[in-house]
mmCIF file of C-alpha atoms in Angstrom:
data_model
loop_
_atom_site.group_PDB
_atom_site.id
_atom_site.type_symbol
_atom_site.label_atom_id
_atom_site.label_comp_id
_atom_site.label_asym_id
_atom_site.label_seq_id
_atom_site.Cartn_x
_atom_site.Cartn_y
_atom_site.Cartn_z
ATOM 1 C CA MET A 1 -19.663 -113.896 52.967
ATOM 2 C CA ALA A 2 -16.237 -112.791 51.726
ATOM 3 C CA LYS A 3 -17.379 -113.331 48.128
ATOM 4 C CA LYS A 4 -20.795 -111.747 48.561
ATOM 5 C CA ARG A 5 -19.600 -108.144 48.692
ATOM 6 C CA PRO A 6 -17.510 -108.329 45.466
ATOM 7 C CA LEU A 7 -20.474 -109.956 43.695
ATOM 8 C CA VAL A 8 -22.831 -107.128 44.717
ATOM 9 C CA ILE A 9 -20.316 -104.495 43.605
ATOM 10 C CA HIS A 10 -19.810 -106.338 40.311
ATOM 11 C CA ARG A 11 -23.550 -106.437 39.596
ATOM 12 C CA ARG A 12 -23.912 -102.737 40.340
ATOM 13 C CA LEU A 13 -21.035 -101.986 37.978
ATOM 14 C CA ARG A 14 -22.682 -104.008 35.221
ATOM 15 C CA ASP A 15 -25.985 -102.185 35.790
ATOM 16 C CA PHE A 16 -24.168 -98.864 35.476
ATOM 17 C CA ILE A 17 -22.384 -99.850 32.246
ATOM 18 C CA GLN A 18 -25.651 -101.120 30.738
ATOM 19 C CA LEU A 19 -27.326 -97.831 31.674
ATOM 20 C CA ILE A 20 -24.555 -95.792 30.030
ATOM 21 C CA THR A 21 -24.700 -97.986 26.914
ATOM 22 C CA ALA A 22 -28.466 -97.530 26.634
ATOM 23 C CA LEU A 23 -28.149 -93.761 27.062
ATOM 24 C CA ILE A 24 -25.399 -93.470 24.455
ATOM 25 C CA SER A 25 -27.299 -95.644 21.963
ATOM 26 C CA ASN A 26 -30.455 -93.531 22.401
ATOM 27 C CA ALA A 27 -29.012 -90.084 23.012
ATOM 28 C CA TYR A 28 -31.133 -88.181 20.491
ATOM 29 C CA ILE A 29 -33.301 -86.426 23.085
ATOM 30 C CA THR A 30 -35.146 -84.353 20.482
ATOM 31 C CA GLY A 31 -36.619 -87.543 19.062
ATOM 32 C CA PHE A 32 -38.336 -88.343 22.357
ATOM 33 C CA LEU A 33 -39.658 -84.794 22.649
ATOM 34 C CA ASP A 34 -40.926 -84.504 19.054
ATOM 35 C CA GLY A 35 -41.881 -88.118 18.400
ATOM 36 C CA LYS A 36 -39.603 -88.301 15.353
ATOM 37 C CA ILE A 37 -36.940 -90.845 14.365
ATOM 38 C CA TYR A 38 -33.363 -89.601 14.082
ATOM 39 C CA GLN A 39 -32.162 -89.707 10.455
ATOM 40 C CA GLY A 40 -28.556 -88.491 10.826
ATOM 41 C CA GLY A 41 -25.442 -90.065 9.353
ATOM 42 C CA SER A 42 -24.760 -92.322 12.335
ATOM 43 C CA LYS A 43 -27.885 -94.328 11.453
ATOM 44 C CA ALA A 44 -25.778 -96.008 8.777
ATOM 45 C CA LEU A 45 -23.722 -97.616 11.546
ATOM 46 C CA CYS A 46 -24.726 -100.661 13.598
ATOM 47 C CA VAL A 47 -24.713 -100.788 17.375
ATOM 48 C CA PRO A 48 -23.627 -104.117 18.930
ATOM 49 C CA GLY A 49 -26.831 -104.900 20.877
ATOM 50 C CA LEU A 50 -30.533 -105.145 20.108
ATOM 51 C CA ASN A 51 -31.641 -101.513 19.877
ATOM 52 C CA CYS A 52 -34.421 -100.724 17.411
ATOM 53 C CA TYR A 53 -33.778 -98.339 14.515
ATOM 54 C CA ALA A 54 -37.268 -96.935 15.093
ATOM 55 C CA CYS A 55 -36.574 -95.798 18.651
ATOM 56 C CA PRO A 56 -36.964 -91.988 18.517
ATOM 57 C CA GLY A 57 -33.639 -91.545 20.310
ATOM 58 C CA ALA A 58 -31.624 -94.210 18.479
ATOM 59 C CA LEU A 59 -28.388 -92.905 16.975
ATOM 60 C CA GLY A 60 -27.485 -96.169 15.193
ATOM 61 C CA SER A 61 -29.074 -99.233 13.653
ATOM 62 C CA CYS A 62 -29.832 -102.648 15.095
ATOM 63 C CA PRO A 63 -27.626 -105.310 13.424
ATOM 64 C CA ILE A 64 -30.578 -107.689 13.015
ATOM 65 C CA GLY A 65 -32.734 -104.998 11.410
ATOM 66 C CA SER A 66 -29.816 -104.034 9.159
ATOM 67 C CA LEU A 67 -29.263 -107.678 8.201
ATOM 68 C CA GLN A 68 -32.917 -108.079 7.233
ATOM 69 C CA ALA A 69 -32.915 -104.823 5.277
ATOM 70 C CA VAL A 70 -30.026 -106.103 3.167
ATOM 71 C CA ILE A 71 -31.275 -109.682 2.800
ATOM 72 C CA GLY A 72 -34.722 -108.517 1.714
ATOM 73 C CA SER A 73 -33.506 -105.842 -0.685
ATOM 74 C CA ARG A 74 -34.337 -106.318 -4.332
ATOM 75 C CA GLY A 75 -31.328 -107.663 -6.199
ATOM 76 C CA ARG A 76 -29.005 -107.457 -3.180
ATOM 77 C CA ASN A 77 -28.872 -110.149 -0.507
ATOM 78 C CA THR A 78 -25.455 -109.603 1.070
ATOM 79 C CA SER A 79 -23.617 -106.785 2.807
ATOM 80 C CA LEU A 80 -19.936 -106.881 3.604
ATOM 81 C CA TYR A 81 -20.459 -104.243 6.295
ATOM 82 C CA VAL A 82 -23.332 -105.901 8.190
ATOM 83 C CA GLY A 83 -21.904 -109.403 7.823
ATOM 84 C CA GLY A 84 -18.440 -108.213 8.788
ATOM 85 C CA PHE A 85 -19.809 -106.292 11.769
ATOM 86 C CA LEU A 86 -21.639 -109.330 13.168
ATOM 87 C CA ALA A 87 -18.681 -111.618 12.496
ATOM 88 C CA GLY A 88 -16.181 -109.185 13.992
ATOM 89 C CA VAL A 89 -18.153 -108.392 17.129
ATOM 90 C CA GLY A 90 -19.096 -112.041 17.621
ATOM 91 C CA ALA A 91 -15.563 -113.343 17.098
ATOM 92 C CA THR A 92 -14.164 -110.742 19.480
ATOM 93 C CA LEU A 93 -16.719 -110.614 22.312
ATOM 94 C CA GLY A 94 -19.330 -113.332 21.808
ATOM 95 C CA ARG A 95 -22.301 -112.846 24.128
ATOM 96 C CA PHE A 96 -20.409 -110.360 26.270
ATOM 97 C CA VAL A 97 -22.473 -107.923 24.178
ATOM 98 C CA CYS A 98 -25.682 -109.462 25.554
ATOM 99 C CA GLY A 99 -24.554 -109.212 29.157
ATOM 100 C CA TRP A 100 -23.022 -105.741 29.122
ATOM 101 C CA LEU A 101 -23.976 -103.748 26.012
ATOM 102 C CA CYS A 102 -27.543 -104.635 24.990
ATOM 103 C CA PRO A 103 -30.280 -102.133 26.015
ATOM 104 C CA PHE A 104 -33.083 -104.689 25.733
ATOM 105 C CA GLY A 105 -31.103 -107.162 27.811
ATOM 106 C CA TRP A 106 -30.769 -104.488 30.491
ATOM 107 C CA PHE A 107 -34.532 -103.863 30.274
ATOM 108 C CA GLN A 108 -35.114 -107.524 31.162
ATOM 109 C CA ASP A 109 -32.562 -107.303 33.970
ATOM 110 C CA LEU A 110 -34.528 -104.442 35.528
ATOM 111 C CA LEU A 111 -37.785 -106.389 35.278
ATOM 112 C CA TYR A 112 -36.224 -109.410 37.004
ATOM 113 C CA LYS A 113 -35.227 -107.220 39.945
ATOM 114 C CA ILE A 114 -38.921 -106.556 40.698
ATOM 115 C CA PRO A 115 -40.039 -108.736 43.661
ATOM 116 C CA PHE A 116 -42.106 -111.763 42.641
ATOM 117 C CA PRO A 117 -43.491 -114.638 44.758
ATOM 118 C CA LYS A 118 -41.322 -117.277 43.059
ATOM 119 C CA LYS A 119 -38.365 -116.884 40.738
ATOM 120 C CA LEU A 120 -37.583 -119.795 38.393
ATOM 121 C CA ARG A 121 -34.098 -120.897 37.415
ATOM 122 C CA ARG A 122 -35.259 -122.477 34.158
ATOM 123 C CA LEU A 123 -38.357 -123.782 32.392
ATOM 124 C CA PRO A 124 -39.133 -127.455 31.699
ATOM 125 C CA GLY A 125 -37.495 -128.442 28.422
ATOM 126 C CA GLU A 126 -34.943 -125.630 28.705
ATOM 127 C CA LYS A 127 -32.486 -127.337 26.370
ATOM 128 C CA PHE A 128 -35.007 -127.587 23.545
ATOM 129 C CA LEU A 129 -36.587 -124.186 24.180
ATOM 130 C CA SER A 130 -33.155 -122.574 23.825
ATOM 131 C CA LEU A 131 -32.977 -123.893 20.248
ATOM 132 C CA PHE A 132 -35.994 -121.800 19.262
ATOM 133 C CA ARG A 133 -33.861 -118.676 18.838
ATOM 134 C CA TYR A 134 -31.938 -120.429 16.063
ATOM 135 C CA LEU A 135 -35.230 -121.228 14.343
ATOM 136 C CA VAL A 136 -36.207 -117.553 14.597
ATOM 137 C CA LEU A 137 -32.855 -116.555 13.094
ATOM 138 C CA LEU A 138 -33.086 -119.065 10.252
ATOM 139 C CA VAL A 139 -36.743 -118.611 9.305
ATOM 140 C CA LEU A 140 -37.721 -115.031 10.168
ATOM 141 C CA VAL A 141 -34.393 -113.252 9.686
ATOM 142 C CA ILE A 142 -32.949 -115.158 6.709
ATOM 143 C CA ILE A 143 -35.298 -117.478 4.763
ATOM 144 C CA LEU A 144 -38.539 -115.470 4.627
ATOM 145 C CA PRO A 145 -36.947 -112.094 3.752
ATOM 146 C CA ILE A 146 -35.151 -113.793 0.841
ATOM 147 C CA PHE A 147 -37.955 -115.927 -0.573
ATOM 148 C CA ALA A 148 -41.253 -114.342 0.582
ATOM 149 C CA VAL A 149 -41.068 -111.247 -1.635
ATOM 150 C CA ASP A 150 -43.604 -108.928 -3.235
ATOM 151 C CA PHE A 151 -44.279 -108.482 -6.958
ATOM 152 C CA ILE A 152 -41.166 -106.324 -7.440
ATOM 153 C CA GLY A 153 -38.913 -108.752 -5.595
ATOM 154 C CA GLN A 154 -38.704 -106.833 -2.299
ATOM 155 C CA GLY A 155 -38.656 -108.844 0.917
ATOM 156 C CA THR A 156 -40.187 -108.002 4.288
ATOM 157 C CA PRO A 157 -38.259 -107.689 7.583
ATOM 158 C CA TRP A 158 -40.338 -110.463 9.130
ATOM 159 C CA TYR A 159 -38.686 -110.560 12.523
ATOM 160 C CA CYS A 160 -38.822 -106.790 13.013
ATOM 161 C CA LYS A 161 -42.383 -106.586 11.730
ATOM 162 C CA TRP A 162 -43.932 -109.533 13.551
ATOM 163 C CA VAL A 163 -41.867 -110.277 16.653
ATOM 164 C CA CYS A 164 -39.252 -107.869 17.997
ATOM 165 C CA PRO A 165 -40.367 -106.605 21.448
ATOM 166 C CA SER A 166 -37.517 -104.096 21.469
ATOM 167 C CA GLY A 167 -39.057 -102.525 18.385
ATOM 168 C CA THR A 168 -42.472 -102.536 20.041
ATOM 169 C CA LEU A 169 -41.076 -100.772 23.090
ATOM 170 C CA SER A 170 -39.483 -98.204 20.787
ATOM 171 C CA GLY A 171 -42.789 -97.863 18.954
ATOM 172 C CA LEU A 172 -44.587 -97.049 22.180
ATOM 173 C CA LEU A 173 -42.047 -94.297 22.853
ATOM 174 C CA LEU A 174 -42.552 -92.975 19.329
ATOM 175 C CA LEU A 175 -46.342 -93.040 19.604
ATOM 176 C CA ALA A 176 -46.225 -91.162 22.894
ATOM 177 C CA GLY A 177 -45.060 -88.050 21.060
ATOM 178 C CA ASN A 178 -46.900 -88.522 17.756
ATOM 179 C CA ALA A 179 -50.707 -88.266 17.935
ATOM 180 C CA PRO A 180 -51.336 -88.712 14.146
ATOM 181 C CA LEU A 181 -49.318 -91.935 14.169
ATOM 182 C CA ARG A 182 -51.307 -93.283 17.128
ATOM 183 C CA SER A 183 -54.491 -92.985 15.079
ATOM 184 C CA VAL A 184 -53.300 -95.418 12.386
ATOM 185 C CA THR A 185 -51.993 -98.276 14.554
ATOM 186 C CA GLY A 186 -53.863 -101.513 13.947
ATOM 187 C CA TRP A 187 -54.031 -105.175 14.825
ATOM 188 C CA LEU A 188 -50.375 -105.843 13.974
ATOM 189 C CA PHE A 189 -49.251 -103.358 16.604
ATOM 190 C CA ALA A 190 -51.711 -104.951 19.041
ATOM 191 C CA TRP A 191 -50.145 -108.363 18.311
ATOM 192 C CA LYS A 192 -46.645 -107.060 18.954
ATOM 193 C CA ASN A 193 -47.829 -105.416 22.162
ATOM 194 C CA LEU A 194 -49.045 -108.844 23.258
ATOM 195 C CA ILE A 195 -45.561 -110.285 22.619
ATOM 196 C CA LEU A 196 -44.017 -107.433 24.591
ATOM 197 C CA LEU A 197 -46.510 -107.959 27.416
ATOM 198 C CA VAL A 198 -45.687 -111.685 27.597
ATOM 199 C CA THR A 199 -41.962 -110.884 27.587
ATOM 200 C CA VAL A 200 -42.414 -108.397 30.413
ATOM 201 C CA GLY A 201 -44.570 -110.799 32.421
ATOM 202 C CA VAL A 202 -42.223 -113.775 32.120
ATOM 203 C CA SER A 203 -39.193 -111.554 32.871
ATOM 204 C CA LEU A 204 -40.609 -110.970 36.340
ATOM 205 C CA PHE A 205 -39.994 -114.587 37.378
ATOM 206 C CA LEU A 206 -37.504 -115.957 34.807
ATOM 207 C CA TYR A 207 -34.203 -114.267 34.017
ATOM 208 C CA ARG A 208 -33.987 -112.918 30.450
ATOM 209 C CA PRO A 209 -36.561 -115.162 28.712
ATOM 210 C CA PHE A 210 -36.263 -113.281 25.413
ATOM 211 C CA CYS A 211 -32.471 -113.695 25.392
ATOM 212 C CA ARG A 212 -32.784 -117.391 26.255
ATOM 213 C CA TYR A 213 -35.391 -118.473 23.743
ATOM 214 C CA VAL A 214 -36.112 -115.895 21.045
ATOM 215 C CA CYS A 215 -33.356 -113.375 20.291
ATOM 216 C CA PRO A 216 -31.709 -114.038 16.885
ATOM 217 C CA LEU A 217 -28.827 -111.712 17.738
ATOM 218 C CA GLY A 218 -28.168 -113.793 20.850
ATOM 219 C CA ALA A 219 -28.213 -116.881 18.611
ATOM 220 C CA ILE A 220 -25.448 -115.419 16.424
ATOM 221 C CA TYR A 221 -23.317 -114.291 19.346
ATOM 222 C CA GLY A 222 -24.040 -117.558 21.171
ATOM 223 C CA VAL A 223 -22.445 -119.591 18.382
ATOM 224 C CA ALA A 224 -19.483 -117.209 18.541
ATOM 225 C CA ASN A 225 -19.084 -117.919 22.286
ATOM 226 C CA HIS A 226 -17.334 -121.169 21.429
ATOM 227 C CA PHE A 227 -14.466 -119.495 19.570
ATOM 228 C CA SER A 228 -14.539 -115.782 20.481
ATOM 229 C CA LEU A 229 -11.345 -114.109 21.624
ATOM 230 C CA TYR A 230 -13.003 -113.071 24.896
ATOM 231 C CA ARG A 231 -13.813 -116.222 26.846
ATOM 232 C CA LEU A 232 -13.975 -117.918 30.220
ATOM 233 C CA GLU A 233 -11.514 -120.566 31.280
ATOM 234 C CA ILE A 234 -11.414 -122.905 34.256
ATOM 235 C CA ASP A 235 -8.327 -123.543 36.329
ATOM 236 C CA THR A 236 -8.885 -127.269 36.728
ATOM 237 C CA GLU A 237 -6.238 -127.446 39.438
ATOM 238 C CA ALA A 238 -8.122 -124.968 41.630
ATOM 239 C CA CYS A 239 -11.714 -125.923 40.767
ATOM 240 C CA VAL A 240 -13.355 -128.419 43.125
ATOM 241 C CA GLU A 241 -16.681 -128.436 41.225
ATOM 242 C CA CYS A 242 -18.559 -127.114 44.256
ATOM 243 C CA GLY A 243 -21.305 -125.579 42.104
ATOM 244 C CA ALA A 244 -20.995 -122.040 43.489
ATOM 245 C CA CYS A 245 -20.703 -120.695 39.932
ATOM 246 C CA GLN A 246 -23.951 -122.367 38.855
ATOM 247 C CA ARG A 247 -25.806 -121.121 41.933
ATOM 248 C CA ALA A 248 -24.687 -117.559 41.191
ATOM 249 C CA CYS A 249 -25.638 -117.818 37.505
ATOM 250 C CA LYS A 250 -29.176 -116.567 36.841
ATOM 251 C CA LEU A 251 -29.191 -118.664 33.673
ATOM 252 C CA ASP A 252 -28.351 -121.776 35.738
ATOM 253 C CA ILE A 253 -25.244 -122.638 33.693
ATOM 254 C CA PRO A 254 -22.716 -125.064 35.269
ATOM 255 C CA THR A 255 -19.758 -122.871 34.356
ATOM 256 C CA TYR A 256 -17.229 -125.354 35.721
ATOM 257 C CA LYS A 257 -18.426 -127.808 33.029
ATOM 258 C CA THR A 258 -19.266 -125.475 30.121
ATOM 259 C CA PRO A 259 -17.502 -122.126 30.638
ATOM 260 C CA ASN A 260 -18.225 -121.039 27.059
ATOM 261 C CA SER A 261 -21.803 -122.223 26.720
ATOM 262 C CA SER A 262 -23.816 -120.568 23.932
ATOM 263 C CA ALA A 263 -26.310 -119.502 26.616
ATOM 264 C CA CYS A 264 -23.715 -117.614 28.677
ATOM 265 C CA ILE A 265 -24.022 -113.821 28.469
ATOM 266 C CA ARG A 266 -20.607 -113.255 30.081
ATOM 267 C CA CYS A 267 -22.112 -111.344 32.999
ATOM 268 C CA GLY A 268 -19.204 -112.432 35.224
ATOM 269 C CA ASP A 269 -21.252 -113.389 38.303
ATOM 270 C CA CYS A 270 -19.693 -116.851 38.327
ATOM 271 C CA ILE A 271 -16.199 -115.367 38.450
ATOM 272 C CA LYS A 272 -16.977 -113.255 41.499
ATOM 273 C CA ALA A 273 -18.867 -116.073 43.222
ATOM 274 C CA CYS A 274 -16.156 -118.729 42.889
ATOM 275 C CA PRO A 275 -14.608 -119.247 46.350
ATOM 276 C CA TYR A 276 -11.373 -120.564 44.821
ATOM 277 C CA SER A 277 -10.871 -117.982 42.044
ATOM 278 C CA ALA A 278 -10.857 -120.847 39.571
ATOM 279 C CA ILE A 279 -12.696 -119.005 36.768
ATOM 280 C CA LYS A 280 -10.773 -116.547 34.640
ATOM 281 C CA SER A 281 -11.965 -114.300 31.828
ATOM 282 C CA GLY A 282 -10.154 -112.384 29.146
ATOM 283 C CA PHE A 283 -8.946 -112.462 25.587
ATOM 284 C CA ARG A 284 -7.676 -115.987 25.058
ATOM 285 C CA THR A 285 -6.656 -116.109 28.698
ATOM 286 C CA LYS A 286 -4.530 -119.081 29.613
ATOM 287 C CA VAL A 287 -4.957 -119.779 33.298
ATOM 288 C CA LYS A 288 -1.952 -120.568 35.376
ATOM 289 C CA PRO A 289 -2.765 -123.706 37.361
ATOM 290 C CA ALA A 290 -2.889 -123.109 41.076
ATOM 291 C CA SER A 291 -2.565 -125.587 43.870
ATOM 292 C CA LYS A 292 -5.849 -127.355 44.374
ATOM 293 C CA VAL A 293 -7.624 -126.153 47.463
ATOM 294 C CA ALA A 294 -8.900 -128.770 49.845
ATOM 295 C CA SER A 295 -12.132 -130.287 48.624
ATOM 296 C CA GLY A 296 -15.417 -128.946 49.860
ATOM 297 C CA CYS A 297 -17.180 -125.623 49.613
ATOM 298 C CA GLN A 298 -18.849 -123.798 52.399
ATOM 299 C CA GLY A 299 -20.704 -121.255 50.292
#
């Protein structure tokens, strides 16, 4: 009970920060009112999370969309800015971005809060399903934009065009204020709406399914989790492996075993739930061993 109150406060704080991040990333109110995409100078800059360029309120660019735009460009397949941005953010924060700064991640969080008859901790074959996001990154974000080009050598942003539910959600917002554009939507938009609908439906009973299995940005930051400056560490002297951290984790990660798992979004629930304060977070934090508490956990 003593740990329950701090955990609730922590989750409310994270909700608030995710809300502020989403509002700042999509602060161009005129775009929502007029149904037009913001074209100002800040669009040349990437935001850390998945936030579609085509959202009428978006002030910056999605790093995955920017990466595809560069990779698929005729005669230019690299960008020091986009590559450096992803490497820098990943090496510094890892998937902390996913847990605290990604608007589409927050969207899934809100859906999971909706009451549902049965919530699942994971799906059968979770380990293998989680590898699918790397396949999406490799094939749709990198290989196809480079090699599947048109007659002038221009690639297509395959992931953005065929998959991204964040882009579809942004498209719905754009269509709401643009009647002429609504009249020309076709089967491709219907297909992407189906993907969005499935994502929404599964998010009601499984925490962040898109982040777990599909998101290529999460795949990049997930790899960075293993060496990022911001990380979790376990005080092995204090930890009794009671499993409280795993029970608190909506992604069902045994933090006491794998504190820097590529699946971890650094939400911090495990830290607040640990009855022995054995989990620390920070930039290359080195925990100071504490005296081991008597074995056993009552909560």
